[in-house]
PDB file of C-alpha atoms in Angstrom:
ATOM      1  CA  MET P   1     217.169-107.212-114.931  1.00 48.00           C
ATOM      2  CA  ALA P   2     218.509-111.337-114.917  1.00 64.00           C
ATOM      3  CA  ASP P   3     222.217-111.818-113.660  1.00 79.00           C
ATOM      4  CA  PRO P   4     224.307-114.583-114.392  1.00 84.00           C
ATOM      5  CA  LEU P   5     224.696-115.990-111.340  1.00 83.00           C
ATOM      6  CA  SER P   6     220.494-116.334-111.097  1.00 85.00           C
ATOM      7  CA  ASP P   7     220.563-118.041-114.734  1.00 85.00           C
ATOM      8  CA  VAL P   8     222.257-120.163-114.202  1.00 82.00           C
ATOM      9  CA  LEU P   9     220.868-120.828-110.401  1.00 81.00           C
ATOM     10  CA  SER P  10     217.257-121.274-112.213  1.00 82.00           C
ATOM     11  CA  LEU P  11     218.101-123.503-114.681  1.00 79.00           C
ATOM     12  CA  LEU P  12     220.135-125.911-112.730  1.00 77.00           C
ATOM     13  CA  LYS P  13     217.136-126.271-110.276  1.00 78.00           C
ATOM     14  CA  PRO P  14     219.208-127.406-107.283  1.00 80.00           C
ATOM     15  CA  ARG P  15     217.702-129.872-105.332  1.00 76.00           C
ATOM     16  CA  SER P  16     218.726-130.296-101.946  1.00 67.00           C
ATOM     17  CA  PHE P  17     218.245-134.270-100.815  1.00 66.00           C
ATOM     18  CA  MET P  18     220.317-134.756 -98.061  1.00 70.00           C
ATOM     19  CA  SER P  19     221.221-132.560 -95.400  1.00 74.00           C
ATOM     20  CA  GLY P  20     222.597-133.035 -91.931  1.00 79.00           C
ATOM     21  CA  GLY P  21     225.160-132.799 -89.537  1.00 86.00           C
ATOM     22  CA  ILE P  22     227.454-134.723 -87.354  1.00 90.00           C
ATOM     23  CA  ASP P  23     228.515-133.706 -84.143  1.00 92.00           C
ATOM     24  CA  ALA P  24     232.200-135.677 -83.691  1.00 94.00           C
ATOM     25  CA  GLY P  25     234.832-136.025 -80.860  1.00 95.00           C
ATOM     26  CA  GLY P  26     238.015-137.107 -80.121  1.00 95.00           C
ATOM     27  CA  ASP P  27     239.948-137.582 -83.029  1.00 96.00           C
ATOM     28  CA  TRP P  28     238.357-138.457 -86.064  1.00 96.00           C
ATOM     29  CA  SER P  29     238.436-138.856 -89.838  1.00 97.00           C
ATOM     30  CA  PHE P  30     235.613-139.265 -92.450  1.00 96.00           C
ATOM     31  CA  GLN P  31     236.038-140.906 -95.438  1.00 96.00           C
ATOM     32  CA  PHE P  32     233.279-139.636 -98.285  1.00 92.00           C
ATOM     33  CA  GLU P  33     233.379-141.495-101.290  1.00 91.00           C
ATOM     34  CA  ARG P  34     232.998-140.488-105.281  1.00 89.00           C
ATOM     35  CA  SER P  35     229.426-139.447-105.661  1.00 84.00           C
ATOM     36  CA  ASN P  36     227.509-137.576-108.673  1.00 79.00           C
ATOM     37  CA  CYS P  37     226.550-135.219-106.181  1.00 82.00           C
ATOM     38  CA  PHE P  38     226.955-130.976-105.319  1.00 84.00           C
ATOM     39  CA  MET P  39     228.481-131.276-101.875  1.00 86.00           C
ATOM     40  CA  CYS P  40     228.082-127.890 -99.659  1.00 87.00           C
ATOM     41  CA  PHE P  41     230.059-128.347 -95.733  1.00 89.00           C
ATOM     42  CA  ALA P  42     229.564-125.262 -93.516  1.00 90.00           C
ATOM     43  CA  LEU P  43     231.698-125.851 -89.888  1.00 92.00           C
ATOM     44  CA  VAL P  44     229.393-124.589 -87.258  1.00 90.00           C
ATOM     45  CA  SER P  45     232.416-124.933 -83.926  1.00 92.00           C
ATOM     46  CA  GLY P  46     235.535-126.491 -83.704  1.00 95.00           C
ATOM     47  CA  HIS P  47     238.378-127.084 -86.493  1.00 95.00           C
ATOM     48  CA  CYS P  48     239.257-129.839 -89.556  1.00 96.00           C
ATOM     49  CA  TRP P  49     240.836-130.243 -92.205  1.00 96.00           C
ATOM     50  CA  LEU P  50     239.125-131.575 -95.794  1.00 95.00           C
ATOM     51  CA  LEU P  51     241.438-133.633 -98.238  1.00 94.00           C
ATOM     52  CA  ILE P  52     239.906-134.081-101.911  1.00 92.00           C
ATOM     53  CA  GLU P  53     240.893-136.352-104.444  1.00 89.00           C
ATOM     54  CA  ASP P  54     243.387-135.307-106.448  1.00 86.00           C
ATOM     55  CA  VAL P  55     244.248-132.322-104.657  1.00 86.00           C
ATOM     56  CA  ASP P  56     247.516-132.728-103.203  1.00 86.00           C
ATOM     57  CA  GLU P  57     247.178-130.189-100.456  1.00 90.00           C
ATOM     58  CA  PRO P  58     244.650-130.220 -97.962  1.00 94.00           C
ATOM     59  CA  THR P  59     242.759-127.429 -96.507  1.00 92.00           C
ATOM     60  CA  GLU P  60     242.397-126.206 -93.334  1.00 94.00           C
ATOM     61  CA  LEU P  61     238.754-125.456 -91.522  1.00 95.00           C
ATOM     62  CA  ALA P  62     237.592-123.368 -88.650  1.00 93.00           C
ATOM     63  CA  ALA P  63     234.966-122.243 -87.668  1.00 91.00           C
ATOM     64  CA  GLY P  64     232.520-120.633 -89.396  1.00 87.00           C
ATOM     65  CA  ASP P  65     234.167-121.867 -92.930  1.00 89.00           C
ATOM     66  CA  PHE P  66     231.796-122.814 -95.689  1.00 88.00           C
ATOM     67  CA  VAL P  67     233.232-125.285 -98.271  1.00 89.00           C
ATOM     68  CA  SER P  68     231.565-126.868-101.761  1.00 86.00           C
ATOM     69  CA  LEU P  69     232.553-129.748-103.957  1.00 86.00           C
ATOM     70  CA  PRO P  70     231.121-128.885-107.078  1.00 79.00           C
ATOM     71  CA  HIS P  71     231.620-132.237-109.047  1.00 74.00           C
ATOM     72  CA  GLY P  72     231.357-134.773-106.362  1.00 78.00           C
ATOM     73  CA  PRO P  73     234.852-135.740-105.815  1.00 85.00           C
ATOM     74  CA  ALA P  74     236.045-138.437-103.295  1.00 92.00           C
ATOM     75  CA  PHE P  75     237.049-136.376-100.357  1.00 94.00           C
ATOM     76  CA  ARG P  76     237.795-137.020 -96.513  1.00 95.00           C
ATOM     77  CA  LEU P  77     237.118-134.978 -93.558  1.00 96.00           C
ATOM     78  CA  ALA P  78     239.445-135.532 -90.464  1.00 97.00           C
ATOM     79  CA  SER P  79     240.345-133.731 -86.594  1.00 97.00           C
ATOM     80  CA  ASP P  80     243.910-135.531 -87.553  1.00 96.00           C
ATOM     81  CA  LEU P  81     244.957-136.595 -91.339  1.00 95.00           C
ATOM     82  CA  ALA P  82     247.236-138.566 -89.578  1.00 96.00           C
ATOM     83  CA  VAL P  83     244.441-140.743 -88.180  1.00 96.00           C
ATOM     84  CA  SER P  84     242.998-143.952 -90.251  1.00 96.00           C
ATOM     85  CA  PRO P  85     239.663-143.165 -92.009  1.00 95.00           C
ATOM     86  CA  VAL P  86     236.291-144.713 -91.455  1.00 95.00           C
ATOM     87  CA  ASP P  87     233.550-144.639 -94.120  1.00 93.00           C
ATOM     88  CA  VAL P  88     231.048-141.903 -93.348  1.00 90.00           C
ATOM     89  CA  ARG P  89     228.433-144.667 -93.815  1.00 85.00           C
ATOM     90  CA  SER P  90     229.131-146.756 -91.240  1.00 86.00           C
ATOM     91  CA  VAL P  91     228.956-143.434 -88.934  1.00 83.00           C
ATOM     92  CA  ILE P  92     225.690-142.634 -90.768  1.00 76.00           C
ATOM     93  CA  THR P  93     223.383-145.988 -89.658  1.00 62.00           C
ATOM     94  CA  GLY P  94     220.605-144.109 -89.581  1.00 54.00           C
ATOM     95  CA  PRO P  95     218.942-141.600 -91.973  1.00 48.00           C
ATOM     96  CA  LEU P  96     220.507-138.281 -91.726  1.00 50.00           C
ATOM     97  CA  ASN P  97     217.966-136.614 -92.682  1.00 47.00           C
ATOM     98  CA  GLY P  98     216.617-133.804 -90.160  1.00 51.00           C
ATOM     99  CA  GLY P  99     219.004-134.502 -87.559  1.00 76.00           C
ATOM    100  CA  ILE P 100     222.754-134.797 -85.811  1.00 84.00           C
ATOM    101  CA  VAL P 101     224.449-137.905 -85.533  1.00 87.00           C
ATOM    102  CA  THR P 102     226.820-138.404 -82.726  1.00 89.00           C
ATOM    103  CA  TRP P 103     230.255-140.022 -83.044  1.00 91.00           C
ATOM    104  CA  GLN P 104     232.679-141.328 -80.048  1.00 92.00           C
ATOM    105  CA  GLY P 105     230.518-138.734 -77.485  1.00 92.00           C
ATOM    106  CA  GLY P 106     230.784-135.203 -79.728  1.00 91.00           C
ATOM    107  CA  GLY P 107     231.827-131.976 -78.815  1.00 92.00           C
ATOM    108  CA  ALA P 108     234.776-131.139 -80.085  1.00 95.00           C
ATOM    109  CA  CYS P 109     233.887-130.722 -83.781  1.00 95.00           C
ATOM    110  CA  LEU P 110     230.594-129.763 -85.144  1.00 93.00           C
ATOM    111  CA  GLY P 111     229.244-130.280 -89.162  1.00 91.00           C
ATOM    112  CA  LEU P 112     226.951-129.627 -91.238  1.00 88.00           C
ATOM    113  CA  THR P 113     226.592-131.191 -94.833  1.00 86.00           C
ATOM    114  CA  ALA P 114     224.233-131.443 -97.579  1.00 84.00           C
ATOM    115  CA  PHE P 115     224.220-133.101-100.664  1.00 84.00           C
ATOM    116  CA  PHE P 116     221.750-131.488-103.914  1.00 84.00           C
ATOM    117  CA  THR P 117     221.085-132.821-107.257  1.00 81.00           C
ATOM    118  CA  PHE P 118     220.018-130.597-110.201  1.00 79.00           C
ATOM    119  CA  ALA P 119     217.187-131.137-112.239  1.00 71.00           C
ATOM    120  CA  ALA P 120     218.801-129.538-115.785  1.00 62.00           C
ATOM    121  CA  GLU P 121     220.293-131.757-117.784  1.00 63.00           C
ATOM    122  CA  HIS P 122     223.452-131.627-118.589  1.00 65.00           C
ATOM    123  CA  ALA P 123     224.269-129.652-115.416  1.00 70.00           C
ATOM    124  CA  ASN P 124     227.967-130.299-116.452  1.00 70.00           C
ATOM    125  CA  ILE P 125     228.251-128.072-119.121  1.00 71.00           C
ATOM    126  CA  LEU P 126     228.818-125.155-116.345  1.00 68.00           C
ATOM    127  CA  LEU P 127     229.119-126.812-113.472  1.00 71.00           C
ATOM    128  CA  GLY P 128     232.356-128.729-115.194  1.00 68.00           C
ATOM    129  CA  LEU P 129     233.977-125.251-115.144  1.00 62.00           C
ATOM    130  CA  LEU P 130     233.708-124.657-111.849  1.00 65.00           C
ATOM    131  CA  PRO P 131     237.071-126.140-109.517  1.00 61.00           C
ATOM    132  CA  PRO P 132     236.574-127.251-106.386  1.00 64.00           C
ATOM    133  CA  PRO P 133     236.440-126.053-103.497  1.00 75.00           C
ATOM    134  CA  VAL P 134     234.386-123.156-103.690  1.00 78.00           C
ATOM    135  CA  HIS P 135     236.439-122.133 -99.641  1.00 82.00           C
ATOM    136  CA  ILE P 136     234.189-119.319 -97.743  1.00 81.00           C
ATOM    137  CA  ARG P 137     236.078-118.564 -94.470  1.00 81.00           C
ATOM    138  CA  SER P 138     234.518-117.532 -91.336  1.00 73.00           C
ATOM    139  CA  HIS P 139     235.366-113.752 -91.641  1.00 64.00           C
ATOM    140  CA  ALA P 140     233.231-113.493 -94.754  1.00 57.00           C
ATOM    141  CA  ASP P 141     230.480-111.577 -93.996  1.00 62.00           C
ATOM    142  CA  ARG P 142     229.601-113.800 -91.025  1.00 64.00           C
ATOM    143  CA  ALA P 143     226.794-112.340 -90.147  1.00 74.00           C
ATOM    144  CA  VAL P 144     224.724-113.662 -92.773  1.00 75.00           C
ATOM    145  CA  MET P 145     226.034-117.244 -93.166  1.00 75.00           C
ATOM    146  CA  GLN P 146     225.893-117.554 -89.093  1.00 78.00           C
ATOM    147  CA  TRP P 147     222.176-116.370 -89.587  1.00 82.00           C
ATOM    148  CA  TYR P 148     221.317-119.442 -92.284  1.00 79.00           C
ATOM    149  CA  LEU P 149     223.473-121.428 -89.553  1.00 80.00           C
ATOM    150  CA  GLU P 150     221.605-120.802 -86.878  1.00 82.00           C
ATOM    151  CA  ARG P 151     218.623-121.753 -88.050  1.00 84.00           C
ATOM    152  CA  MET P 152     219.863-124.252 -89.328  1.00 82.00           C
ATOM    153  CA  MET P 153     220.697-126.166 -86.855  1.00 81.00           C
ATOM    154  CA  VAL P 154     216.937-125.408 -84.732  1.00 83.00           C
ATOM    155  CA  VAL P 155     215.362-127.393 -87.957  1.00 81.00           C
ATOM    156  CA  LEU P 156     217.910-130.076 -87.228  1.00 79.00           C
ATOM    157  CA  ARG P 157     217.823-130.096 -83.433  1.00 77.00           C
ATOM    158  CA  ASN P 158     214.070-129.723 -82.802  1.00 79.00           C
ATOM    159  CA  PRO P 159     212.056-131.051 -86.253  1.00 77.00           C
ATOM    160  CA  GLN P 160     208.784-129.961 -86.351  1.00 83.00           C
ATOM    161  CA  PRO P 161     206.391-130.546 -88.891  1.00 87.00           C
ATOM    162  CA  GLY P 162     208.096-129.136 -92.221  1.00 84.00           C
ATOM    163  CA  SER P 163     211.191-129.572 -91.111  1.00 81.00           C
ATOM    164  CA  VAL P 164     212.278-131.018 -94.099  1.00 79.00           C
ATOM    165  CA  LEU P 165     210.793-128.787 -96.441  1.00 82.00           C
ATOM    166  CA  LEU P 166     212.293-125.804 -94.742  1.00 84.00           C
ATOM    167  CA  GLY P 167     215.444-127.512 -94.650  1.00 80.00           C
ATOM    168  CA  GLU P 168     215.803-127.990 -98.304  1.00 81.00           C
ATOM    169  CA  TYR P 169     215.057-124.422 -98.268  1.00 84.00           C
ATOM    170  CA  LEU P 170     217.836-123.382 -96.107  1.00 85.00           C
ATOM    171  CA  SER P 171     220.374-125.809 -98.185  1.00 84.00           C
ATOM    172  CA  GLN P 172     219.344-123.935-101.251  1.00 84.00           C
ATOM    173  CA  MET P 173     219.983-120.959 -99.655  1.00 84.00           C
ATOM    174  CA  MET P 174     223.326-121.142 -97.852  1.00 82.00           C
ATOM    175  CA  LEU P 175     224.297-122.182-101.514  1.00 83.00           C
ATOM    176  CA  ILE P 176     223.394-119.395-103.409  1.00 84.00           C
ATOM    177  CA  GLU P 177     224.774-117.132-100.640  1.00 82.00           C
ATOM    178  CA  LEU P 178     228.087-118.904-100.967  1.00 81.00           C
ATOM    179  CA  LEU P 179     228.159-118.466-104.770  1.00 81.00           C
ATOM    180  CA  ARG P 180     227.095-114.920-104.004  1.00 81.00           C
ATOM    181  CA  LEU P 181     230.289-114.464-101.944  1.00 78.00           C
ATOM    182  CA  HIS P 182     233.140-116.103-103.521  1.00 76.00           C
ATOM    183  CA  VAL P 183     232.327-113.687-106.612  1.00 75.00           C
ATOM    184  CA  THR P 184     233.026-110.921-104.450  1.00 72.00           C
ATOM    185  CA  GLN P 185     236.634-112.208-103.900  1.00 68.00           C
ATOM    186  CA  LYS P 186     239.500-111.316-104.910  1.00 61.00           C
ATOM    187  CA  GLU P 187     241.188-114.543-106.547  1.00 57.00           C
ATOM    188  CA  THR P 188     242.784-113.719-109.275  1.00 51.00           C
ATOM    189  CA  GLU P 189     244.287-116.820-109.896  1.00 62.00           C
ATOM    190  CA  ARG P 190     241.291-118.885-109.687  1.00 67.00           C
ATOM    191  CA  VAL P 191     239.797-120.342-113.133  1.00 72.00           C
ATOM    192  CA  GLY P 192     235.869-120.489-113.902  1.00 76.00           C
ATOM    193  CA  TRP P 193     232.734-118.636-115.345  1.00 81.00           C
ATOM    194  CA  LEU P 194     231.739-118.553-111.552  1.00 79.00           C
ATOM    195  CA  PHE P 195     234.828-116.322-110.836  1.00 77.00           C
ATOM    196  CA  ALA P 196     235.004-114.288-113.712  1.00 83.00           C
ATOM    197  CA  LEU P 197     231.714-112.445-112.119  1.00 84.00           C
ATOM    198  CA  SER P 198     233.640-110.329-109.700  1.00 81.00           C
ATOM    199  CA  ASP P 199     235.602-108.898-112.891  1.00 87.00           C
ATOM    200  CA  ARG P 200     234.181-105.789-113.559  1.00 89.00           C
ATOM    201  CA  GLN P 201     234.551-105.523-117.456  1.00 94.00           C
ATOM    202  CA  LEU P 202     234.152-109.140-117.854  1.00 94.00           C
ATOM    203  CA  SER P 203     230.783-109.419-115.998  1.00 91.00           C
ATOM    204  CA  VAL P 204     228.941-107.144-118.407  1.00 94.00           C
ATOM    205  CA  ALA P 205     229.553-108.948-120.918  1.00 95.00           C
ATOM    206  CA  MET P 206     228.832-112.288-119.766  1.00 93.00           C
ATOM    207  CA  THR P 207     225.710-110.419-118.922  1.00 92.00           C
ATOM    208  CA  ALA P 208     225.226-109.653-121.670  1.00 95.00           C
ATOM    209  CA  MET P 209     225.195-112.897-123.305  1.00 95.00           C
ATOM    210  CA  HIS P 210     222.662-114.222-120.848  1.00 93.00           C
ATOM    211  CA  GLU P 211     220.113-111.964-121.600  1.00 92.00           C
ATOM    212  CA  ARG P 212     220.567-111.964-124.784  1.00 95.00           C
ATOM    213  CA  PRO P 213     221.338-114.910-125.868  1.00 95.00           C
ATOM    214  CA  GLY P 214     220.135-115.212-129.343  1.00 96.00           C
ATOM    215  CA  TYR P 215     221.298-112.148-130.741  1.00 96.00           C
ATOM    216  CA  ARG P 216     224.599-112.998-132.975  1.00 95.00           C
ATOM    217  CA  TRP P 217     227.431-112.019-130.927  1.00 97.00           C
ATOM    218  CA  THR P 218     230.856-111.876-132.065  1.00 97.00           C
ATOM    219  CA  LEU P 219     233.936-111.741-130.253  1.00 97.00           C
ATOM    220  CA  GLN P 220     234.651-108.038-131.024  1.00 98.00           C
ATOM    221  CA  LYS P 221     230.498-107.142-130.617  1.00 98.00           C
ATOM    222  CA  LEU P 222     231.196-108.053-126.752  1.00 98.00           C
ATOM    223  CA  ALA P 223     234.343-106.830-126.238  1.00 98.00           C
ATOM    224  CA  ASN P 224     233.233-103.831-127.323  1.00 98.00           C
ATOM    225  CA  ARG P 225     230.765-104.141-124.838  1.00 97.00           C
ATOM    226  CA  ALA P 226     233.690-105.331-121.533  1.00 97.00           C
ATOM    227  CA  GLY P 227     235.127-101.642-123.087  1.00 97.00           C
ATOM    228  CA  MET P 228     238.611-104.294-124.155  1.00 98.00           C
ATOM    229  CA  SER P 229     240.443-104.314-127.488  1.00 98.00           C
ATOM    230  CA  ARG P 230     239.367-107.620-129.041  1.00 97.00           C
ATOM    231  CA  SER P 231     242.856-109.696-128.483  1.00 97.00           C
ATOM    232  CA  ALA P 232     242.208-108.090-125.105  1.00 98.00           C
ATOM    233  CA  PHE P 233     238.613-109.189-123.752  1.00 98.00           C
ATOM    234  CA  ALA P 234     239.564-112.988-125.800  1.00 98.00           C
ATOM    235  CA  LEU P 235     242.661-113.552-123.967  1.00 97.00           C
ATOM    236  CA  ARG P 236     241.647-112.440-120.103  1.00 95.00           C
ATOM    237  CA  PHE P 237     238.520-114.340-120.660  1.00 96.00           C
ATOM    238  CA  LYS P 238     239.505-117.903-121.101  1.00 94.00           C
ATOM    239  CA  LYS P 239     242.374-117.089-118.720  1.00 91.00           C
ATOM    240  CA  LYS P 240     239.475-116.518-116.283  1.00 89.00           C
ATOM    241  CA  VAL P 241     236.959-118.971-117.764  1.00 89.00           C
ATOM    242  CA  GLY P 242     238.776-121.392-118.648  1.00 88.00           C
ATOM    243  CA  ILE P 243     236.919-121.905-122.127  1.00 92.00           C
ATOM    244  CA  SER P 244     236.875-119.545-125.059  1.00 96.00           C
ATOM    245  CA  VAL P 245     234.334-116.549-125.407  1.00 96.00           C
ATOM    246  CA  MET P 246     232.302-118.281-127.760  1.00 97.00           C
ATOM    247  CA  GLU P 247     232.621-121.390-126.547  1.00 95.00           C
ATOM    248  CA  TYR P 248     231.240-120.109-123.437  1.00 94.00           C
ATOM    249  CA  LEU P 249     227.810-118.442-125.233  1.00 96.00           C
ATOM    250  CA  THR P 250     227.265-122.060-127.140  1.00 95.00           C
ATOM    251  CA  ARG P 251     227.107-123.920-124.138  1.00 92.00           C
ATOM    252  CA  TRP P 252     225.201-121.241-122.664  1.00 92.00           C
ATOM    253  CA  ARG P 253     223.214-121.300-125.901  1.00 95.00           C
ATOM    254  CA  MET P 254     222.584-125.415-125.576  1.00 93.00           C
ATOM    255  CA  LEU P 255     221.761-125.413-121.629  1.00 88.00           C
ATOM    256  CA  LEU P 256     218.988-123.359-122.753  1.00 92.00           C
ATOM    257  CA  ALA P 257     217.919-125.423-125.958  1.00 93.00           C
ATOM    258  CA  GLY P 258     218.064-128.077-123.563  1.00 89.00           C
ATOM    259  CA  ASP P 259     215.409-126.330-120.650  1.00 88.00           C
ATOM    260  CA  ARG P 260     212.864-126.143-123.920  1.00 91.00           C
ATOM    261  CA  LEU P 261     213.238-129.242-125.512  1.00 90.00           C
ATOM    262  CA  MET P 262     212.733-131.005-122.148  1.00 85.00           C
ATOM    263  CA  ASN P 263     210.300-128.579-120.974  1.00 84.00           C
ATOM    264  CA  SER P 264     208.122-126.745-123.234  1.00 87.00           C
ATOM    265  CA  HIS P 265     206.018-127.709-127.003  1.00 89.00           C
ATOM    266  CA  ASP P 266     209.058-125.186-129.019  1.00 92.00           C
ATOM    267  CA  SER P 267     209.631-126.723-132.015  1.00 92.00           C
ATOM    268  CA  VAL P 268     213.269-127.525-132.769  1.00 94.00           C
ATOM    269  CA  SER P 269     213.292-124.890-135.855  1.00 94.00           C
ATOM    270  CA  ASP P 270     211.823-122.184-133.125  1.00 95.00           C
ATOM    271  CA  ILE P 271     214.418-123.065-130.720  1.00 96.00           C
ATOM    272  CA  ALA P 272     217.398-122.835-133.211  1.00 96.00           C
ATOM    273  CA  LEU P 273     215.925-119.626-134.421  1.00 95.00           C
ATOM    274  CA  SER P 274     215.904-117.393-131.191  1.00 96.00           C
ATOM    275  CA  LEU P 275     218.858-118.959-129.834  1.00 96.00           C
ATOM    276  CA  GLY P 276     220.819-117.164-132.949  1.00 95.00           C
ATOM    277  CA  TYR P 277     220.909-120.064-135.312  1.00 95.00           C
ATOM    278  CA  GLU P 278     219.911-119.939-139.498  1.00 91.00           C
ATOM    279  CA  SER P 279     219.244-123.450-139.813  1.00 94.00           C
ATOM    280  CA  ASP P 280     218.399-126.611-137.720  1.00 94.00           C
ATOM    281  CA  SER P 281     221.434-128.024-139.385  1.00 95.00           C
ATOM    282  CA  ALA P 282     223.912-125.744-137.674  1.00 95.00           C
ATOM    283  CA  PHE P 283     221.898-125.401-134.534  1.00 96.00           C
ATOM    284  CA  SER P 284     222.004-129.324-134.230  1.00 95.00           C
ATOM    285  CA  PHE P 285     225.232-129.860-134.762  1.00 95.00           C
ATOM    286  CA  ALA P 286     226.417-127.489-131.763  1.00 95.00           C
ATOM    287  CA  PHE P 287     223.989-128.721-129.881  1.00 95.00           C
ATOM    288  CA  ARG P 288     224.778-132.222-130.667  1.00 93.00           C
ATOM    289  CA  ARG P 289     228.633-131.262-130.116  1.00 93.00           C
ATOM    290  CA  GLU P 290     227.920-130.100-126.801  1.00 90.00           C
ATOM    291  CA  ILE P 291     225.566-132.463-125.150  1.00 88.00           C
ATOM    292  CA  GLY P 292     226.313-135.497-127.608  1.00 88.00           C
ATOM    293  CA  CYS P 293     223.371-136.060-128.984  1.00 90.00           C
ATOM    294  CA  SER P 294     220.819-134.638-132.226  1.00 92.00           C
ATOM    295  CA  PRO P 295     218.050-132.347-130.661  1.00 92.00           C
ATOM    296  CA  ARG P 296     215.556-135.229-131.632  1.00 88.00           C
ATOM    297  CA  GLN P 297     217.451-137.209-130.240  1.00 88.00           C
ATOM    298  CA  TYR P 298     217.395-135.710-127.162  1.00 87.00           C
ATOM    299  CA  CYS P 299     213.574-135.110-126.837  1.00 79.00           C
ATOM    300  CA  HIS P 300     213.121-139.254-127.656  1.00 74.00           C
ATOM    301  CA  VAL P 301     215.275-139.663-124.799  1.00 64.00           C
ATOM    302  CA  ARG P 302     213.611-137.602-122.218  1.00 59.00           C
ATOM    303  CA  ALA P 303     210.205-138.571-123.408  1.00 53.00           C
ATOM    304  CA  SER P 304     211.100-142.035-122.948  1.00 53.00           C
ATOM    305  CA  ALA P 305     212.775-141.676-119.196  1.00 49.00           C
ATOM    306  CA  SER P 306     209.645-139.484-118.424  1.00 48.00           C
ATOM    307  CA  ALA P 307     207.240-142.326-119.819  1.00 43.00           C
ATOM    308  CA  GLY P 308     209.168-145.133-117.763  1.00 43.00           C
ATOM    309  CA  SER P 309     209.230-142.879-114.248  1.00 40.00           C
ATOM    310  CA  ILE P 310     205.259-142.376-114.494  1.00 37.00           C
ATOM    311  CA  SER P 311     204.769-146.028-115.914  1.00 40.00           C
ATOM    312  CA  SER P 312     207.093-147.453-112.639  1.00 39.00           C
TER     313      SER P 312
END
């Protein structure tokens, strides 16, 4: 039986396009500019601070900590936030992928960074519900994450044939494990679909939506699955996830629809019917509201983009 986290990651198809490490010495501060990527950072040794754009309080990181930034904001990593930042692009003068860059002799702090893109269009539909940062402290199932770190260090320090592909797979496994661990942490004040998976009753309802996206779910039916009253379920879901139950269901359906429009020969009518819509017009209205264009326009744009990439 599938689960919502596996469903989402399978659909988003994360791809690690760059991974590597920086071994810093002395006092240092690196500035990372805003990007369209999902970033994961692991502190192998030492101590540093993470300061994220538009977040007032910095996050203290210790050896063994992992953190991810889903939305690609600008951020700073520093031994001391009073140190003037250096653009990290000036530190990485060569290709980072497959190696570790040494800064000021190294030895004080070693961190590994992986940047991900997602093959699925409109990944932000669900990633947008995940607030930064996802922070896993070193005491949380350290043995598992330590294994990934050790394997990644071997790959980066001693590149062999196949190292680039192995590094990509290890990065993806670390991302999945990081999110899995975060689901098990009890942080009641965090908001987002990922955090709702740690709520036993809400996770039952979310799993039902993922297993049968085409079923004609109502708020009452999902509340029954969760074993809650309709009003209590609606209130807790919105508080935990950040949007209403039916909004979440619609977003999940539209992600599935976009994937099928791009990767199958199914007609719009077939997709609409399989996702619980009684008419093409109702489906198209929901699709346009979430994605920004009609299903047929979406197909046309994707076909044009694919043709352009092939011709180039």
